[in-house]
Short mmCIF file of C-alpha atoms in Angstrom, two decimals:
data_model
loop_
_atom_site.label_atom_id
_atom_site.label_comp_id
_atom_site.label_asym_id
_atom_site.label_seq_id
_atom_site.Cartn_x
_atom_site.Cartn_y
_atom_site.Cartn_z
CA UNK A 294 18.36 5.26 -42.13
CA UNK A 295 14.35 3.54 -40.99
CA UNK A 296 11.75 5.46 -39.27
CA UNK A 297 9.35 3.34 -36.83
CA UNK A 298 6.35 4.78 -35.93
CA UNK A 299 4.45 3.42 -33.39
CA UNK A 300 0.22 2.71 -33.64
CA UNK A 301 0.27 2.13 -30.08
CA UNK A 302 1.77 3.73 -26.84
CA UNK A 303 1.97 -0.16 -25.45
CA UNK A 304 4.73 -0.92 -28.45
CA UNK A 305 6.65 2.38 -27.74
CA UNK A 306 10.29 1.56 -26.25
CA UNK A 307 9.26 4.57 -23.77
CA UNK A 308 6.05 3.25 -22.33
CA UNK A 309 8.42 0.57 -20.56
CA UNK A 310 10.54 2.94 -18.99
CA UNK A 311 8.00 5.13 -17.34
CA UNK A 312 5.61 2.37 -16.15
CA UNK A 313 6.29 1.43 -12.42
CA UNK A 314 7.59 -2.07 -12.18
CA UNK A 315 4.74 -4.53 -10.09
CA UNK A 316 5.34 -5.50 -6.77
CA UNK A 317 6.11 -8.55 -6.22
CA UNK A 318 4.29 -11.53 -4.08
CA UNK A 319 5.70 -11.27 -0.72
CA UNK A 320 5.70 -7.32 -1.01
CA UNK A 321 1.87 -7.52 -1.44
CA UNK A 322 1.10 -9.97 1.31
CA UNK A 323 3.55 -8.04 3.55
CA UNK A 324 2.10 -4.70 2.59
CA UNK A 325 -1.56 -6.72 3.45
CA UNK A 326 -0.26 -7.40 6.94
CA UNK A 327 0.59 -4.69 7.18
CA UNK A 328 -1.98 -2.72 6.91
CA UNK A 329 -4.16 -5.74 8.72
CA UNK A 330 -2.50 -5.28 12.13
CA UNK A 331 -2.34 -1.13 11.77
CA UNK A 332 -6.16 -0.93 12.10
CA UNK A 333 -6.24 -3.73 14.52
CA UNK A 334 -3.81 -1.35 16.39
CA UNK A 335 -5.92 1.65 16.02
CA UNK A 336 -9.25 -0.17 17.03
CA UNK A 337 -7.79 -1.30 20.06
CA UNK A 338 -6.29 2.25 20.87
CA UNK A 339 -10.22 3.16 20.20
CA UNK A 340 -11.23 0.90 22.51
CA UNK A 341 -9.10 2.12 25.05
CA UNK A 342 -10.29 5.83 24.47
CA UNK A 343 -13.56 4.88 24.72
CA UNK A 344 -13.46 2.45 27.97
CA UNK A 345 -11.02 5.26 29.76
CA UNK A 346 -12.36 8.67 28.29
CA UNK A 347 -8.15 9.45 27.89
CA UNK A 348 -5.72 9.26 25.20
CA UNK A 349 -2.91 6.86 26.35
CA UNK A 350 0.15 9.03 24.66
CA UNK A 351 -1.06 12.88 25.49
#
């Protein structure tokens, strides 16, 4: 029977398990869109408050 003990938490077999895997490329850019066109979206619906004095959906 062997013991390991560990000096770090980065060599510890658990560490892995618990850290969140990365996103990958195309999640990122998509997640970048994303968020790109939601502000665009809420600028314009700004806009639209502003130049009407109404809420389009209420």
């Amino acid at each position: 029977m062997s013991a390991v003990s560990y000096t770090s938490p980065k060599f510890s077999p658990m560490s892995s398990a618990t850290a969140e895997p990365k996103k990958g490329f195309f999640a990122r850019v998509l997640d970048a869109i994303i968020a790109a066109r939601t502000e665009q979206a809420e600028r314009e619906v700004l806009k639209y408050v502003q130049r009407t004095g109404r809420y389009p959906l209420l």
